[in-house]
Short mmCIF file of C-alpha atoms and ligand atoms in Angstrom, two decimals:
data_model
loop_
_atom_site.label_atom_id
_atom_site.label_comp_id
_atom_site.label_asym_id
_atom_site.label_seq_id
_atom_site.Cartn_x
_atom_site.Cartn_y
_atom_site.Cartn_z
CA UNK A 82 9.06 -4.38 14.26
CA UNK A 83 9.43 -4.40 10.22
CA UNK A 84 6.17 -1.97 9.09
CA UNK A 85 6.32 -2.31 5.13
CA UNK A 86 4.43 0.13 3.01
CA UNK A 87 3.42 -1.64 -0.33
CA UNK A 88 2.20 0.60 -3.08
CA UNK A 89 1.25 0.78 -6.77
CA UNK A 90 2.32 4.34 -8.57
CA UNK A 91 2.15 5.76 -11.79
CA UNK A 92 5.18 7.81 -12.99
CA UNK A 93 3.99 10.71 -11.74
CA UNK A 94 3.08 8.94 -7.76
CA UNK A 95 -0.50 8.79 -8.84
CA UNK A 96 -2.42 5.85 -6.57
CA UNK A 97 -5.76 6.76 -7.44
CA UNK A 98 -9.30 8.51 -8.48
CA UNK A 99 -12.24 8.44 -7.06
CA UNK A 100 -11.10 5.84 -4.57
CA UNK A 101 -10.34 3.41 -7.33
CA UNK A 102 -7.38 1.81 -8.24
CA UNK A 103 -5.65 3.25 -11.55
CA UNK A 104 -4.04 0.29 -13.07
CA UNK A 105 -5.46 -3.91 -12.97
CA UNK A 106 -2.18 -5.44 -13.06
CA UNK A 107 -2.18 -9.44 -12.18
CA UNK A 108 1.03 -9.74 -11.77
CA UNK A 109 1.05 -7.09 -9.05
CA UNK A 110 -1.75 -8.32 -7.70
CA UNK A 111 -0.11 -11.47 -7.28
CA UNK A 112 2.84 -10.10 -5.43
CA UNK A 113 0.81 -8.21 -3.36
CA UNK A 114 -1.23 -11.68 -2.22
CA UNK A 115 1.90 -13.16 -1.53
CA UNK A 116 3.26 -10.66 0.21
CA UNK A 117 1.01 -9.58 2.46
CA UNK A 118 -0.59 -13.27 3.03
CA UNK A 119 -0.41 -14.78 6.47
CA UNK A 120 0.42 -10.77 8.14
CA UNK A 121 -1.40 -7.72 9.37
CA UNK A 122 -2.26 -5.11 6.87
CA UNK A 123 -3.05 -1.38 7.68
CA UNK A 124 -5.45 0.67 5.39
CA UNK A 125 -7.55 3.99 5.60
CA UNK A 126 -11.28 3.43 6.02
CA UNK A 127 -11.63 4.73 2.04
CA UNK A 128 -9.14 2.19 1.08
CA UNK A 129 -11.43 -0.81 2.98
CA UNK A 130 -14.62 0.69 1.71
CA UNK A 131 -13.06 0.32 -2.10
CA UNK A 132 -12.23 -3.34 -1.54
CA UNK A 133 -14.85 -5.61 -3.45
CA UNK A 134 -15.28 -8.45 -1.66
CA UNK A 135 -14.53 -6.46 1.94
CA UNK A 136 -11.71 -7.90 4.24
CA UNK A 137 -8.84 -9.50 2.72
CA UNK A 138 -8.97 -13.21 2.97
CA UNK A 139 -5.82 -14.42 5.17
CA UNK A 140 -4.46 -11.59 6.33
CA UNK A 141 -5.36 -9.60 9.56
CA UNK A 142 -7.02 -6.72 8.19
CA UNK A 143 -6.84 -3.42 10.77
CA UNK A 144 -8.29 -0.51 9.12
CA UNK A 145 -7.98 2.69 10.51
CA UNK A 146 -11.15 5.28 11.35
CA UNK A 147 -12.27 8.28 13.65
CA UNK A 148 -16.08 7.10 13.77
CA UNK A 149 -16.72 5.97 17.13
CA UNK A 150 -19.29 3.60 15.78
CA UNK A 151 -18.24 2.32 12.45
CA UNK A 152 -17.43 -1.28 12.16
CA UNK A 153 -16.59 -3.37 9.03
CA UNK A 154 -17.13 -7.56 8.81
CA UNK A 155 -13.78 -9.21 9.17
CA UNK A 156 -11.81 -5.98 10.20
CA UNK A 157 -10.43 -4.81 13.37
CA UNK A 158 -10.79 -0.68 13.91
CA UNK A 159 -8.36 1.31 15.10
CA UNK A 160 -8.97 5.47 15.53
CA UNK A 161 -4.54 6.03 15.24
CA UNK A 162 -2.15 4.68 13.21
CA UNK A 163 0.32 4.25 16.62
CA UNK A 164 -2.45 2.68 18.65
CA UNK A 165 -3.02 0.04 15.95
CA UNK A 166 0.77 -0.96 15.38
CA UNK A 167 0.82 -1.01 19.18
CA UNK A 168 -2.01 -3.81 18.99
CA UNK A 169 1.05 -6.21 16.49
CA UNK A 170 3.11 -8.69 17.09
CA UNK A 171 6.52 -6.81 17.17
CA UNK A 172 8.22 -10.20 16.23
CA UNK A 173 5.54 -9.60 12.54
CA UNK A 174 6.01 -7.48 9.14
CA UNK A 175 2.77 -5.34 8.94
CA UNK A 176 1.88 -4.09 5.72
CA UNK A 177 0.62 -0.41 5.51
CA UNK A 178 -1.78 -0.80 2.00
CA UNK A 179 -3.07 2.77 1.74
CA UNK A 180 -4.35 5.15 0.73
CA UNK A 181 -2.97 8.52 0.31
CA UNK A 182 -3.70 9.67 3.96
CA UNK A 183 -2.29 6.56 5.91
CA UNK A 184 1.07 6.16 3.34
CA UNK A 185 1.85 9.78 4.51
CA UNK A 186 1.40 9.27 8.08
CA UNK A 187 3.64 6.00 7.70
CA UNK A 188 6.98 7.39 5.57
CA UNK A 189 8.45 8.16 9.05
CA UNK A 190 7.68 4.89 10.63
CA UNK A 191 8.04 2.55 7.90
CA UNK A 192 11.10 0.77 7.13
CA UNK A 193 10.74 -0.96 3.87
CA UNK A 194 8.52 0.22 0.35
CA UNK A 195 7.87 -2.45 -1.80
CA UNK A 196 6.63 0.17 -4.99
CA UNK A 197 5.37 -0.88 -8.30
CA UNK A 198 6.13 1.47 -10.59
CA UNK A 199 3.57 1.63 -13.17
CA UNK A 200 4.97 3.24 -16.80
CA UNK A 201 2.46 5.98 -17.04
CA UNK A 202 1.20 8.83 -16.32
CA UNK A 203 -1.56 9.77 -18.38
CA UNK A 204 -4.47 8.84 -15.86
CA UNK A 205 -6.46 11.26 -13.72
CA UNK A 206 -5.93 11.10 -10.24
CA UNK A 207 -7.26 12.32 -7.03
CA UNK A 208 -4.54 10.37 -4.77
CA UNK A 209 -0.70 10.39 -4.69
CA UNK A 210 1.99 8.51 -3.06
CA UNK A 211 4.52 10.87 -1.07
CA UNK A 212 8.19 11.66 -3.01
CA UNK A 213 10.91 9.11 -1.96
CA UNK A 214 13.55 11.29 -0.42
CA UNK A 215 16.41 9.09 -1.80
CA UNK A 216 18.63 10.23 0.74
CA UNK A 217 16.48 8.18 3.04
CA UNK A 218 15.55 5.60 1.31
CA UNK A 219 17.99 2.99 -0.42
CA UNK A 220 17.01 0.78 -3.65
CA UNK A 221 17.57 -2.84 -2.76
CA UNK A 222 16.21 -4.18 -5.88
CA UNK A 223 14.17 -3.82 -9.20
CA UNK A 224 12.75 -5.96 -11.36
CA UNK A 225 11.14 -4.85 -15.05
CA UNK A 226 8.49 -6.40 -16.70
CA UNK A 227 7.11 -5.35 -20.34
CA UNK A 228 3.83 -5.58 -21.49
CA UNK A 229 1.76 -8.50 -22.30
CA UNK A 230 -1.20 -10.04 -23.43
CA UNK A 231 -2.43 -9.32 -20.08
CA UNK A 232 -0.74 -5.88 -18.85
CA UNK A 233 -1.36 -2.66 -20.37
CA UNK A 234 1.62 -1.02 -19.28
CA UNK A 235 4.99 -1.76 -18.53
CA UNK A 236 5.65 -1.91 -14.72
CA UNK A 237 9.02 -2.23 -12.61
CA UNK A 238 8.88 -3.85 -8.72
CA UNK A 239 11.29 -1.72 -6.85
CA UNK A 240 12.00 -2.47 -2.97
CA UNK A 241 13.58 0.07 -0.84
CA UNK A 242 14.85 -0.07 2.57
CA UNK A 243 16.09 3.00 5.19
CA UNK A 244 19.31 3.08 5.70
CA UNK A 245 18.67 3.60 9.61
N1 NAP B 451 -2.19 2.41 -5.79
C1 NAP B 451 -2.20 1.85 -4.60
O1 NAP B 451 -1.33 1.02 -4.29
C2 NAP B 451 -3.29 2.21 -3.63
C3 NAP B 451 -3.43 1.50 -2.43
C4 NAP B 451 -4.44 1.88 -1.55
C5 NAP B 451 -5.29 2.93 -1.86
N2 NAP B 451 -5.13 3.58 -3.03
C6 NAP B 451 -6.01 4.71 -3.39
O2 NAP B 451 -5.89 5.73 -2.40
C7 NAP B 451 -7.11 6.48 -2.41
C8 NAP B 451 -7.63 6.60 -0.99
O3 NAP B 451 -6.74 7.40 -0.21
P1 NAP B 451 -7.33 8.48 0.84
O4 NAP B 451 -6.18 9.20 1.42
O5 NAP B 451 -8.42 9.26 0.16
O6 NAP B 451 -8.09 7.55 1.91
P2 NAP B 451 -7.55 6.46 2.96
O7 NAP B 451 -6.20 6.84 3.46
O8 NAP B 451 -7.75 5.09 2.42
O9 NAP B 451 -8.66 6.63 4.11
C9 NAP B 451 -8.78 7.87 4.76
C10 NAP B 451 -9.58 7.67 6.02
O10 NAP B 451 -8.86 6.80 6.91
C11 NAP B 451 -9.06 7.23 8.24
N3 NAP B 451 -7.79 7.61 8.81
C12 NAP B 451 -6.62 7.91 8.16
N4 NAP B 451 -5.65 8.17 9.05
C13 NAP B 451 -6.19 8.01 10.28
C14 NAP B 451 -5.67 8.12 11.59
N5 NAP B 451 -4.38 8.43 11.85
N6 NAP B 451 -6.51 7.90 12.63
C15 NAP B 451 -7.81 7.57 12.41
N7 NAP B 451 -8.36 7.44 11.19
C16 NAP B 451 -7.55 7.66 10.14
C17 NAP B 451 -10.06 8.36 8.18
O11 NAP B 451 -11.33 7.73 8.23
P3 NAP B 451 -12.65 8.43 8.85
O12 NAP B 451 -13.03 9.49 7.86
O13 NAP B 451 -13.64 7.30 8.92
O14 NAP B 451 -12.26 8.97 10.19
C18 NAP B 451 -9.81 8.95 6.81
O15 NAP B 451 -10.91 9.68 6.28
C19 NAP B 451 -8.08 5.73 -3.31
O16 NAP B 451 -8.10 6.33 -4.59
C20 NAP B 451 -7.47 4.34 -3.40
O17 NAP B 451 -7.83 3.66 -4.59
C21 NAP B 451 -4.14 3.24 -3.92
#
């Protein structure tokens, strides 16, 4: 099974505050639509509760919860992260998308971290992505993009795969 972790960071592995987003980047939204499109995707119940329109359209959305109870329009609950990967399609990629609490509990199962790296690190923040032990985790590729009209910031797409 190929479990991806997709992630947005500042410079200093800052994903969040407040359970918002830091950054509105288009172009990463973009990639993360295309990415994830068409597959299963894996958030924390904070991460689903900060979406704005609720499930994402197209995609399998599995969110992850304690409360026996709790149930969200479009989303499947799951109270583990091991119980819900159980319920994939081994043959799929499934996309862990957050937040803080879930992208810690997947370092050790995840195979592949597609990471926007956004060039700052000026904002407040309440969430962080774990360090990339580079020992375990090989760069595969990056691509850099400067501002624009419609960026703030510069931002670089870097993949990384475990060398397994
Ligand atoms: N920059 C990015 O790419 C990015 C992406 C996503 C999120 N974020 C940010 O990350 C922050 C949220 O992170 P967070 O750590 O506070 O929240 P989170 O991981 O989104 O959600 C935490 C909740 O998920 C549930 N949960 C997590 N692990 C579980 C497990 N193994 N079994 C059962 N339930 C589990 C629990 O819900 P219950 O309390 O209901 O039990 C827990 O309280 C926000 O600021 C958000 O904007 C950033």
């Amino acid at each position: 099974m190929n479990i991806s972790i997709i992630v947005a960071v500042s410079q200093n592995n800052a994903i969040g505050n407040n359970n918002k987003l830091l950054y509105w980047l288009p172009n990463d939204l973009k990639r993360f639509k295309a990415l994830t499109s068409g597959h299963t995707i894996i958030m924390g119940r904070k991460t689903f509760e900060s979406l704005p329109k609720g499930a994402l359209p197209n995609r399998r959305n599995i969110v992850l919860s304690t409360q026996k109870d709790i149930h969200f329009d479009g989303a499947e609950i799951f109270s583990s992260l091991e119980e819900a990967i159980r319920h994939c399609n081994p043959e799929e990629e499934i996309f862990i998308i957050g937040g803080e609490s879930v992208y810690k509990q997947a370092m050790d199962l995840a195979n592949r971290i597609y990471l926007t790296r956004v060039e700052d690190s000026t904002k407040e923040a309440d969430a962080f992505f774990p360090i990339i032990d580079e020992k375990i985790w090989k760069e595969k590729s990056r691509e850099a993009h400067s501002i624009d009209e419609k960026h703030l910031y510069p931002y670089i797409f870097i993949d990384y795969q475990k060398d397994i």
